[in-house]
Amino acid sequence: MLFVPKTTNAPVGFALDDEKSSHASHTTMEVTETSNKILKLIFEYALNKFNDTMEQLATGRPKFLSVIDQFVKAGTQVEMCLPAFPFKSANKVHKVFGILPDKAEELALERLNTMCIRIGDVYPPGAKLTIISDGLVYNDLLGISDRDTWAYGEALRTMAVRKGFNHIDFSRLRDLVTFPLPEKLEEITYVANATNFRRFLFNKYGKDDLDIDHEVATNPDTRMTYLGYRRFLESDLRYIFPLGEGRSNKNYKRDVKYLAKQMLIRGYAFAGAVKSAFPNHLRLSIHQSTGEHKVSMSLLDTKTGFTTPWHCSVALMADGEWISATMGDFKKDPRLEIIYEDGRPSYFQEKDVRAP
């Protein structure tokens, strides 16, 4: 029975309208409250290595909430996407153990999966994160073979299944391209289509009139990504393109700058493909940014600047803390020993400490 206060002479129809308005307002408040809880949880996993982190997160808050609101209003799973996990660093001498994922990737996947589980605690439909590997976008620029890129991606998927990271999905090439592909890609057919993928990506989403120097100079997000590329390329490629006769340090740094800009050009095209394939997902990123368009994430919960597992190794200390650094730096520490998993070196551990 509709309750109409005796003190009003308003027609019943108006009372019904008021009730509907009140219900709609109440629902909107619930959606807003839930979306804020979800975003607050996601921000706990955001990149936090810079002094202006909170200001950056606040910048994109309205946009991020509007994306999350759509899922909450529909009562559906919150969907996020993260371009990441391309391949292990080209620097196998100093930075990483080899071409396959190790404990660093496991910790990163576990962190992302835990974030999704915690979202489910405040929002029952839960969350799912899709990892979009960008390995084939850049691997040929860094001297990484298509075969190694395939091996890394397959091992990563196997790890996620084995460890029960059920809130993590992985995109496939067919999610991003429209040219004919075999129903199931195996190593040989993947390698056979790697060049086709890059050609399709650049032809469909590339911009012939893109002035990358202008973008670096005027776009803060692009400039931060560019500087990040330069930093890791200088260390990643030093053993691929060693200094010596015909290559001075000055020339090496000049060419690294050029390579970083080529990565940016490809990155613009890849971003277009991601936006087309995942238009409604909450966009996450591994790169430092202004926070306006994407949430910058820290994949490793460590105190150092090494937050992407394919660029470093990890070590378990006696107090249970995980730390991240280059493999070469860890090898110099007499307190640490290498721990093997599946017959391969996986991480470092402070001696006389056992992993949980």
mmCIF file of C-alpha atoms in Angstrom:
data_model
loop_
_atom_site.group_PDB
_atom_site.id
_atom_site.type_symbol
_atom_site.label_atom_id
_atom_site.label_comp_id
_atom_site.label_asym_id
_atom_site.label_seq_id
_atom_site.Cartn_x
_atom_site.Cartn_y
_atom_site.Cartn_z
ATOM 1 C CA MET A 1 0.000 0.000 0.000
ATOM 2 C CA LEU A 2 1.308 3.437 -0.966
ATOM 3 C CA PHE A 3 1.768 5.649 2.064
ATOM 4 C CA VAL A 4 0.563 9.224 1.464
ATOM 5 C CA PRO A 5 1.152 11.591 4.378
ATOM 6 C CA LYS A 6 -2.124 13.059 5.710
ATOM 7 C CA THR A 7 -0.573 16.503 5.846
ATOM 8 C CA THR A 8 -0.357 16.730 2.053
ATOM 9 C CA ASN A 9 -3.079 17.386 -0.443
ATOM 10 C CA ALA A 10 -0.905 16.252 -3.316
ATOM 11 C CA PRO A 11 -2.525 13.815 -5.763
ATOM 12 C CA VAL A 12 -1.522 10.178 -5.424
ATOM 13 C CA GLY A 13 0.250 10.342 -8.790
ATOM 14 C CA PHE A 14 2.621 12.959 -7.454
ATOM 15 C CA ALA A 15 3.287 10.805 -4.422
ATOM 16 C CA LEU A 16 4.120 7.880 -6.698
ATOM 17 C CA ASP A 17 6.495 10.097 -8.656
ATOM 18 C CA ASP A 18 8.120 11.198 -5.409
ATOM 19 C CA GLU A 19 8.525 7.584 -4.339
ATOM 20 C CA LYS A 20 10.094 6.629 -7.664
ATOM 21 C CA SER A 21 12.397 9.636 -7.465
ATOM 22 C CA SER A 22 13.387 8.708 -3.923
ATOM 23 C CA HIS A 23 14.064 5.104 -4.964
ATOM 24 C CA ALA A 24 16.123 6.230 -7.971
ATOM 25 C CA SER A 25 18.082 8.622 -5.780
ATOM 26 C CA HIS A 26 18.683 5.882 -3.247
ATOM 27 C CA THR A 27 19.887 3.515 -6.002
ATOM 28 C CA THR A 28 22.210 6.176 -7.403
ATOM 29 C CA MET A 29 23.674 6.715 -3.971
ATOM 30 C CA GLU A 30 24.276 2.984 -3.580
ATOM 31 C CA VAL A 31 25.980 2.790 -6.976
ATOM 32 C CA THR A 32 28.197 5.767 -6.151
ATOM 33 C CA GLU A 33 29.116 4.321 -2.765
ATOM 34 C CA THR A 34 29.968 0.908 -4.209
ATOM 35 C CA SER A 35 31.964 2.367 -7.103
ATOM 36 C CA ASN A 36 33.971 4.476 -4.682
ATOM 37 C CA LYS A 37 34.769 1.403 -2.590
ATOM 38 C CA ILE A 38 35.946 -0.452 -5.691
ATOM 39 C CA LEU A 39 38.119 2.403 -6.916
ATOM 40 C CA LYS A 40 39.597 2.876 -3.458
ATOM 41 C CA LEU A 41 40.701 -0.771 -3.503
ATOM 42 C CA ILE A 42 42.210 -0.429 -6.974
ATOM 43 C CA PHE A 43 44.113 2.670 -5.888
ATOM 44 C CA GLU A 44 45.754 0.603 -3.140
ATOM 45 C CA TYR A 45 47.546 -1.272 -5.934
ATOM 46 C CA ALA A 46 48.464 1.825 -7.917
ATOM 47 C CA LEU A 47 51.982 2.958 -8.740
ATOM 48 C CA ASN A 48 53.189 4.724 -5.611
ATOM 49 C CA LYS A 49 56.842 5.537 -6.274
ATOM 50 C CA PHE A 50 56.388 9.255 -6.844
ATOM 51 C CA ASN A 51 55.615 12.222 -4.613
ATOM 52 C CA ASP A 52 52.616 13.323 -6.671
ATOM 53 C CA THR A 53 50.895 9.917 -6.683
ATOM 54 C CA MET A 54 47.782 11.058 -4.824
ATOM 55 C CA GLU A 55 47.345 14.110 -7.059
ATOM 56 C CA GLN A 56 47.638 11.943 -10.166
ATOM 57 C CA LEU A 57 45.057 9.476 -8.893
ATOM 58 C CA ALA A 58 42.646 12.282 -8.042
ATOM 59 C CA THR A 59 42.916 13.658 -11.586
ATOM 60 C CA GLY A 60 41.328 10.622 -13.203
ATOM 61 C CA ARG A 61 38.911 9.762 -10.418
ATOM 62 C CA PRO A 62 35.734 11.092 -12.121
ATOM 63 C CA LYS A 63 36.501 9.179 -15.332
ATOM 64 C CA PHE A 64 37.407 5.963 -13.529
ATOM 65 C CA LEU A 65 34.249 6.139 -11.416
ATOM 66 C CA SER A 66 32.093 6.647 -14.506
ATOM 67 C CA VAL A 67 33.531 3.443 -15.999
ATOM 68 C CA ILE A 68 33.017 1.444 -12.796
ATOM 69 C CA ASP A 69 29.491 2.886 -12.380
ATOM 70 C CA GLN A 70 28.371 1.198 -15.593
ATOM 71 C CA PHE A 71 29.257 -2.239 -14.233
ATOM 72 C CA VAL A 72 27.739 -1.572 -10.831
ATOM 73 C CA LYS A 73 24.484 -0.232 -12.303
ATOM 74 C CA ALA A 74 24.164 -3.366 -14.420
ATOM 75 C CA GLY A 75 25.178 -5.628 -11.544
ATOM 76 C CA THR A 76 27.893 -7.211 -13.672
ATOM 77 C CA GLN A 77 31.521 -8.083 -13.124
ATOM 78 C CA VAL A 78 33.927 -5.147 -13.152
ATOM 79 C CA GLU A 79 36.167 -5.618 -16.198
ATOM 80 C CA MET A 80 39.673 -4.189 -16.344
ATOM 81 C CA CYS A 81 42.419 -4.502 -18.941
ATOM 82 C CA LEU A 82 46.173 -4.122 -18.603
ATOM 83 C CA PRO A 83 48.635 -4.074 -21.514
ATOM 84 C CA ALA A 84 51.687 -5.730 -19.950
ATOM 85 C CA PHE A 85 53.812 -8.891 -19.582
ATOM 86 C CA PRO A 86 55.524 -8.735 -23.007
ATOM 87 C CA PHE A 87 58.644 -10.912 -22.548
ATOM 88 C CA LYS A 88 61.653 -11.105 -20.269
ATOM 89 C CA SER A 89 64.207 -8.314 -20.555
ATOM 90 C CA ALA A 90 66.764 -8.617 -23.324
ATOM 91 C CA ASN A 91 69.448 -8.221 -20.647
ATOM 92 C CA LYS A 92 69.910 -11.835 -19.509
ATOM 93 C CA VAL A 93 73.419 -11.007 -18.270
ATOM 94 C CA HIS A 94 72.491 -8.661 -15.437
ATOM 95 C CA LYS A 95 68.719 -8.182 -15.051
ATOM 96 C CA VAL A 96 66.839 -11.512 -15.344
ATOM 97 C CA PHE A 97 67.448 -15.270 -15.198
ATOM 98 C CA GLY A 98 66.186 -16.250 -18.636
ATOM 99 C CA ILE A 99 63.331 -16.077 -21.138
ATOM 100 C CA LEU A 100 60.555 -17.604 -19.004
ATOM 101 C CA PRO A 101 58.422 -16.189 -16.170
ATOM 102 C CA ASP A 102 59.714 -16.813 -12.649
ATOM 103 C CA LYS A 103 58.768 -15.909 -9.089
ATOM 104 C CA ALA A 104 58.615 -12.205 -10.004
ATOM 105 C CA GLU A 105 55.772 -12.840 -12.459
ATOM 106 C CA GLU A 106 54.051 -15.110 -9.957
ATOM 107 C CA LEU A 107 54.072 -12.378 -7.322
ATOM 108 C CA ALA A 108 52.726 -9.857 -9.833
ATOM 109 C CA LEU A 109 49.893 -12.119 -11.006
ATOM 110 C CA GLU A 110 49.037 -12.986 -7.414
ATOM 111 C CA ARG A 111 48.863 -9.289 -6.541
ATOM 112 C CA LEU A 112 46.497 -8.552 -9.421
ATOM 113 C CA ASN A 113 44.363 -11.599 -8.639
ATOM 114 C CA THR A 114 44.163 -10.577 -4.974
ATOM 115 C CA MET A 115 42.993 -7.124 -5.998
ATOM 116 C CA CYS A 116 40.118 -8.712 -7.925
ATOM 117 C CA ILE A 117 39.249 -10.982 -4.979
ATOM 118 C CA ARG A 118 39.093 -7.993 -2.661
ATOM 119 C CA ILE A 119 36.781 -6.184 -5.071
ATOM 120 C CA GLY A 120 34.510 -9.214 -4.790
ATOM 121 C CA ASP A 121 34.408 -8.719 -1.028
ATOM 122 C CA VAL A 122 32.713 -5.322 -1.442
ATOM 123 C CA TYR A 123 30.896 -6.055 -4.698
ATOM 124 C CA PRO A 124 29.615 -9.664 -5.066
ATOM 125 C CA PRO A 125 29.709 -9.826 -8.900
ATOM 126 C CA GLY A 126 33.461 -9.375 -8.473
ATOM 127 C CA ALA A 127 36.086 -8.358 -10.998
ATOM 128 C CA LYS A 128 38.120 -9.786 -13.838
ATOM 129 C CA LEU A 129 41.411 -8.452 -15.182
ATOM 130 C CA THR A 130 42.442 -9.156 -18.768
ATOM 131 C CA ILE A 131 46.163 -8.991 -19.490
ATOM 132 C CA ILE A 132 46.910 -7.903 -23.046
ATOM 133 C CA SER A 133 50.457 -8.893 -23.885
ATOM 134 C CA ASP A 134 52.235 -6.286 -25.972
ATOM 135 C CA GLY A 135 55.173 -8.574 -26.690
ATOM 136 C CA LEU A 136 54.728 -8.810 -30.458
ATOM 137 C CA VAL A 137 54.356 -5.037 -30.698
ATOM 138 C CA TYR A 138 57.940 -4.375 -29.620
ATOM 139 C CA ASN A 139 59.954 -7.598 -29.497
ATOM 140 C CA ASP A 140 61.675 -7.197 -32.876
ATOM 141 C CA LEU A 141 62.936 -3.753 -31.845
ATOM 142 C CA LEU A 142 64.649 -5.205 -28.785
ATOM 143 C CA GLY A 143 66.204 -8.295 -30.318
ATOM 144 C CA ILE A 144 63.654 -10.663 -28.739
ATOM 145 C CA SER A 145 62.564 -13.489 -31.038
ATOM 146 C CA ASP A 146 58.930 -14.309 -31.782
ATOM 147 C CA ARG A 147 59.602 -17.794 -30.371
ATOM 148 C CA ASP A 148 60.797 -16.406 -27.044
ATOM 149 C CA THR A 149 57.758 -14.102 -26.934
ATOM 150 C CA TRP A 150 55.480 -17.106 -27.491
ATOM 151 C CA ALA A 151 57.275 -19.175 -24.829
ATOM 152 C CA TYR A 152 56.953 -16.401 -22.241
ATOM 153 C CA GLY A 153 53.238 -15.920 -22.888
ATOM 154 C CA GLU A 154 52.421 -19.629 -22.798
ATOM 155 C CA ALA A 155 54.379 -20.155 -19.572
ATOM 156 C CA LEU A 156 52.587 -17.185 -18.007
ATOM 157 C CA ARG A 157 49.179 -18.659 -18.824
ATOM 158 C CA THR A 158 50.244 -22.029 -17.439
ATOM 159 C CA MET A 159 51.428 -20.334 -14.241
ATOM 160 C CA ALA A 160 48.102 -18.530 -13.780
ATOM 161 C CA VAL A 161 46.155 -21.788 -14.136
ATOM 162 C CA ARG A 162 48.486 -23.776 -11.893
ATOM 163 C CA LYS A 163 48.405 -21.158 -9.148
ATOM 164 C CA GLY A 164 44.638 -20.745 -9.310
ATOM 165 C CA PHE A 165 44.634 -17.091 -10.362
ATOM 166 C CA ASN A 166 41.061 -17.415 -11.565
ATOM 167 C CA HIS A 167 40.379 -13.688 -11.830
ATOM 168 C CA ILE A 168 43.081 -13.208 -14.465
ATOM 169 C CA ASP A 169 42.359 -13.619 -18.176
ATOM 170 C CA PHE A 170 44.688 -13.271 -21.138
ATOM 171 C CA SER A 171 43.761 -11.781 -24.480
ATOM 172 C CA ARG A 172 44.703 -13.516 -27.700
ATOM 173 C CA LEU A 173 45.848 -12.138 -31.041
ATOM 174 C CA ARG A 174 42.372 -12.691 -32.481
ATOM 175 C CA ASP A 175 40.997 -10.201 -29.926
ATOM 176 C CA LEU A 176 42.994 -7.420 -31.578
ATOM 177 C CA VAL A 177 43.042 -8.281 -35.282
ATOM 178 C CA THR A 178 40.515 -9.281 -37.914
ATOM 179 C CA PHE A 179 42.611 -11.148 -40.467
ATOM 180 C CA PRO A 180 42.130 -14.942 -40.741
ATOM 181 C CA LEU A 181 43.922 -17.020 -38.092
ATOM 182 C CA PRO A 182 43.952 -20.723 -37.252
ATOM 183 C CA GLU A 183 41.317 -21.661 -34.672
ATOM 184 C CA LYS A 184 44.051 -22.444 -32.153
ATOM 185 C CA LEU A 185 47.497 -20.908 -32.457
ATOM 186 C CA GLU A 186 50.461 -23.111 -31.673
ATOM 187 C CA GLU A 187 54.081 -22.039 -31.600
ATOM 188 C CA ILE A 188 54.685 -22.412 -35.347
ATOM 189 C CA THR A 189 51.447 -20.706 -36.438
ATOM 190 C CA TYR A 190 52.001 -17.951 -33.857
ATOM 191 C CA VAL A 191 55.468 -17.232 -35.215
ATOM 192 C CA ALA A 192 54.145 -17.416 -38.783
ATOM 193 C CA ASN A 193 51.587 -14.703 -37.994
ATOM 194 C CA ALA A 194 53.781 -12.439 -35.862
ATOM 195 C CA THR A 195 54.765 -10.199 -38.766
ATOM 196 C CA ASN A 196 51.179 -10.217 -40.041
ATOM 197 C CA PHE A 197 50.036 -9.004 -36.624
ATOM 198 C CA ARG A 198 52.474 -6.113 -36.585
ATOM 199 C CA ARG A 199 51.630 -5.156 -40.185
ATOM 200 C CA PHE A 200 47.879 -5.212 -39.458
ATOM 201 C CA LEU A 201 48.311 -3.222 -36.255
ATOM 202 C CA PHE A 202 50.318 -0.440 -37.845
ATOM 203 C CA ASN A 203 48.232 -0.280 -41.035
ATOM 204 C CA LYS A 204 44.892 -0.111 -39.211
ATOM 205 C CA TYR A 205 45.751 1.909 -36.112
ATOM 206 C CA GLY A 206 48.985 3.694 -36.995
ATOM 207 C CA LYS A 207 48.999 7.390 -37.871
ATOM 208 C CA ASP A 208 51.136 8.501 -40.811
ATOM 209 C CA ASP A 209 50.927 12.111 -39.703
ATOM 210 C CA LEU A 210 51.969 11.425 -36.099
ATOM 211 C CA ASP A 211 54.701 13.861 -35.042
ATOM 212 C CA ILE A 212 56.221 11.907 -32.177
ATOM 213 C CA ASP A 213 58.709 14.664 -31.292
ATOM 214 C CA HIS A 214 55.790 17.062 -30.863
ATOM 215 C CA GLU A 215 53.931 14.498 -28.744
ATOM 216 C CA VAL A 216 56.937 14.018 -26.471
ATOM 217 C CA ALA A 217 57.308 17.775 -26.097
ATOM 218 C CA THR A 218 53.642 18.609 -25.453
ATOM 219 C CA ASN A 219 51.923 15.476 -24.071
ATOM 220 C CA PRO A 220 52.900 14.786 -20.429
ATOM 221 C CA ASP A 221 51.782 11.130 -20.590
ATOM 222 C CA THR A 222 53.818 10.525 -23.736
ATOM 223 C CA ARG A 223 56.871 12.245 -22.262
ATOM 224 C CA MET A 224 56.757 10.145 -19.079
ATOM 225 C CA THR A 225 56.462 6.952 -21.113
ATOM 226 C CA TYR A 226 59.313 8.105 -23.369
ATOM 227 C CA LEU A 227 61.623 8.777 -20.429
ATOM 228 C CA GLY A 228 60.723 5.402 -18.953
ATOM 229 C CA TYR A 229 61.516 3.676 -22.239
ATOM 230 C CA ARG A 230 64.869 5.424 -22.446
ATOM 231 C CA ARG A 231 65.824 4.322 -18.935
ATOM 232 C CA PHE A 232 65.092 0.653 -19.406
ATOM 233 C CA LEU A 233 66.395 0.484 -22.977
ATOM 234 C CA GLU A 234 69.803 1.788 -21.951
ATOM 235 C CA SER A 235 70.174 -1.087 -19.499
ATOM 236 C CA ASP A 236 68.270 -3.717 -21.491
ATOM 237 C CA LEU A 237 70.296 -3.393 -24.677
ATOM 238 C CA ARG A 238 73.820 -2.797 -23.402
ATOM 239 C CA TYR A 239 74.788 -6.443 -23.957
ATOM 240 C CA ILE A 240 72.866 -6.722 -27.239
ATOM 241 C CA PHE A 241 74.591 -3.654 -28.685
ATOM 242 C CA PRO A 242 77.822 -3.379 -26.659
ATOM 243 C CA LEU A 243 80.009 -0.309 -26.735
ATOM 244 C CA GLY A 244 83.236 -0.602 -28.638
ATOM 245 C CA GLU A 245 84.632 -0.025 -32.074
ATOM 246 C CA GLY A 246 82.074 1.874 -34.096
ATOM 247 C CA ARG A 247 79.713 2.486 -31.164
ATOM 248 C CA SER A 248 80.517 5.156 -28.598
ATOM 249 C CA ASN A 249 78.491 5.794 -25.457
ATOM 250 C CA LYS A 250 77.219 9.044 -27.016
ATOM 251 C CA ASN A 251 76.070 7.250 -30.161
ATOM 252 C CA TYR A 252 74.502 4.455 -28.108
ATOM 253 C CA LYS A 253 72.385 6.901 -26.098
ATOM 254 C CA ARG A 254 71.415 8.757 -29.275
ATOM 255 C CA ASP A 255 70.211 5.541 -30.889
ATOM 256 C CA VAL A 256 68.363 4.486 -27.738
ATOM 257 C CA LYS A 257 66.415 7.751 -27.916
ATOM 258 C CA TYR A 258 65.483 6.932 -31.496
ATOM 259 C CA LEU A 259 64.412 3.427 -30.496
ATOM 260 C CA ALA A 260 62.306 4.776 -27.631
ATOM 261 C CA LYS A 261 60.434 6.995 -30.082
ATOM 262 C CA GLN A 262 59.844 4.054 -32.405
ATOM 263 C CA MET A 263 58.316 2.220 -29.436
ATOM 264 C CA LEU A 264 56.070 5.208 -28.780
ATOM 265 C CA ILE A 265 54.850 5.235 -32.385
ATOM 266 C CA ARG A 266 53.988 1.552 -32.130
ATOM 267 C CA GLY A 267 52.483 2.134 -28.703
ATOM 268 C CA TYR A 268 50.050 4.684 -30.128
ATOM 269 C CA ALA A 269 48.852 2.118 -32.665
ATOM 270 C CA PHE A 270 48.590 -0.602 -30.017
ATOM 271 C CA ALA A 271 46.597 1.700 -27.740
ATOM 272 C CA GLY A 272 44.143 2.192 -30.581
ATOM 273 C CA ALA A 273 43.734 -1.556 -30.977
ATOM 274 C CA VAL A 274 43.207 -2.005 -27.231
ATOM 275 C CA LYS A 275 40.596 0.745 -27.115
ATOM 276 C CA SER A 276 38.768 -0.816 -30.055
ATOM 277 C CA ALA A 277 38.810 -4.328 -28.581
ATOM 278 C CA PHE A 278 38.131 -3.355 -24.963
ATOM 279 C CA PRO A 279 36.151 -0.099 -25.176
ATOM 280 C CA ASN A 280 34.300 -0.426 -21.863
ATOM 281 C CA HIS A 281 37.045 -1.836 -19.654
ATOM 282 C CA LEU A 282 38.722 0.151 -16.919
ATOM 283 C CA ARG A 283 42.139 0.865 -18.405
ATOM 284 C CA LEU A 284 45.154 0.079 -16.254
ATOM 285 C CA SER A 285 48.788 0.769 -17.140
ATOM 286 C CA ILE A 286 52.290 -0.084 -15.950
ATOM 287 C CA HIS A 287 53.626 3.339 -16.930
ATOM 288 C CA GLN A 288 53.809 6.485 -14.879
ATOM 289 C CA SER A 289 51.165 8.877 -16.158
ATOM 290 C CA THR A 290 49.198 11.995 -15.365
ATOM 291 C CA GLY A 291 46.430 9.714 -14.082
ATOM 292 C CA GLU A 292 43.868 11.330 -16.338
ATOM 293 C CA HIS A 293 43.169 8.425 -18.692
ATOM 294 C CA LYS A 294 44.432 5.269 -16.992
ATOM 295 C CA VAL A 295 45.312 3.934 -13.566
ATOM 296 C CA SER A 296 49.073 3.415 -13.258
ATOM 297 C CA MET A 297 49.713 0.157 -11.403
ATOM 298 C CA SER A 298 52.564 -1.223 -9.343
ATOM 299 C CA LEU A 299 52.813 -4.921 -10.177
ATOM 300 C CA LEU A 300 55.351 -5.679 -7.457
ATOM 301 C CA ASP A 301 54.721 -4.532 -3.909
ATOM 302 C CA THR A 302 58.342 -3.703 -3.186
ATOM 303 C CA LYS A 303 60.117 -0.574 -2.013
ATOM 304 C CA THR A 304 62.475 -0.206 -4.954
ATOM 305 C CA GLY A 305 61.745 1.266 -8.355
ATOM 306 C CA PHE A 306 61.601 -2.189 -9.946
ATOM 307 C CA THR A 307 57.846 -2.748 -10.262
ATOM 308 C CA THR A 308 57.600 -4.753 -13.509
ATOM 309 C CA PRO A 309 58.606 -8.423 -13.095
ATOM 310 C CA TRP A 310 60.042 -8.863 -16.589
ATOM 311 C CA HIS A 311 62.718 -6.260 -15.840
ATOM 312 C CA CYS A 312 64.070 -7.659 -12.563
ATOM 313 C CA SER A 313 64.406 -10.492 -10.098
ATOM 314 C CA VAL A 314 62.960 -10.848 -6.591
ATOM 315 C CA ALA A 315 64.353 -11.991 -3.259
ATOM 316 C CA LEU A 316 62.676 -13.256 -0.093
ATOM 317 C CA MET A 317 64.250 -11.827 3.033
ATOM 318 C CA ALA A 318 64.377 -13.353 6.520
ATOM 319 C CA ASP A 319 61.530 -11.156 7.787
ATOM 320 C CA GLY A 320 59.231 -12.361 5.006
ATOM 321 C CA GLU A 321 59.567 -9.222 2.890
ATOM 322 C CA TRP A 322 59.975 -9.542 -0.868
ATOM 323 C CA ILE A 323 62.388 -7.114 -2.498
ATOM 324 C CA SER A 324 63.100 -6.476 -6.180
ATOM 325 C CA ALA A 325 66.330 -5.608 -7.958
ATOM 326 C CA THR A 326 68.413 -6.820 -10.875
ATOM 327 C CA MET A 327 69.657 -10.396 -10.849
ATOM 328 C CA GLY A 328 73.236 -9.113 -10.985
ATOM 329 C CA ASP A 329 72.823 -6.996 -7.861
ATOM 330 C CA PHE A 330 71.299 -9.898 -5.953
ATOM 331 C CA LYS A 331 74.143 -12.190 -7.013
ATOM 332 C CA LYS A 332 76.614 -9.815 -5.388
ATOM 333 C CA ASP A 333 74.843 -10.106 -2.018
ATOM 334 C CA PRO A 334 76.516 -12.915 0.008
ATOM 335 C CA ARG A 335 73.385 -13.284 2.162
ATOM 336 C CA LEU A 336 71.344 -14.563 -0.769
ATOM 337 C CA GLU A 337 71.106 -17.881 -2.562
ATOM 338 C CA ILE A 338 69.276 -18.828 -5.748
ATOM 339 C CA ILE A 339 66.125 -20.933 -5.374
ATOM 340 C CA TYR A 340 65.145 -23.226 -8.240
ATOM 341 C CA GLU A 341 61.601 -24.135 -9.267
ATOM 342 C CA ASP A 342 60.788 -26.614 -12.028
ATOM 343 C CA GLY A 343 64.503 -27.050 -12.578
ATOM 344 C CA ARG A 344 65.071 -23.355 -13.317
ATOM 345 C CA PRO A 345 66.351 -20.440 -11.205
ATOM 346 C CA SER A 346 63.291 -18.574 -9.980
ATOM 347 C CA TYR A 347 64.203 -16.170 -7.165
ATOM 348 C CA PHE A 348 66.702 -15.330 -4.440
ATOM 349 C CA GLN A 349 66.295 -16.072 -0.778
ATOM 350 C CA GLU A 350 68.121 -14.990 2.331
ATOM 351 C CA LYS A 351 70.002 -18.034 3.532
ATOM 352 C CA ASP A 352 68.325 -20.263 6.108
ATOM 353 C CA VAL A 353 64.916 -18.843 5.172
ATOM 354 C CA ARG A 354 62.260 -21.063 3.665
ATOM 355 C CA ALA A 355 59.646 -19.723 1.232
ATOM 356 C CA PRO A 356 56.022 -19.889 2.406
#
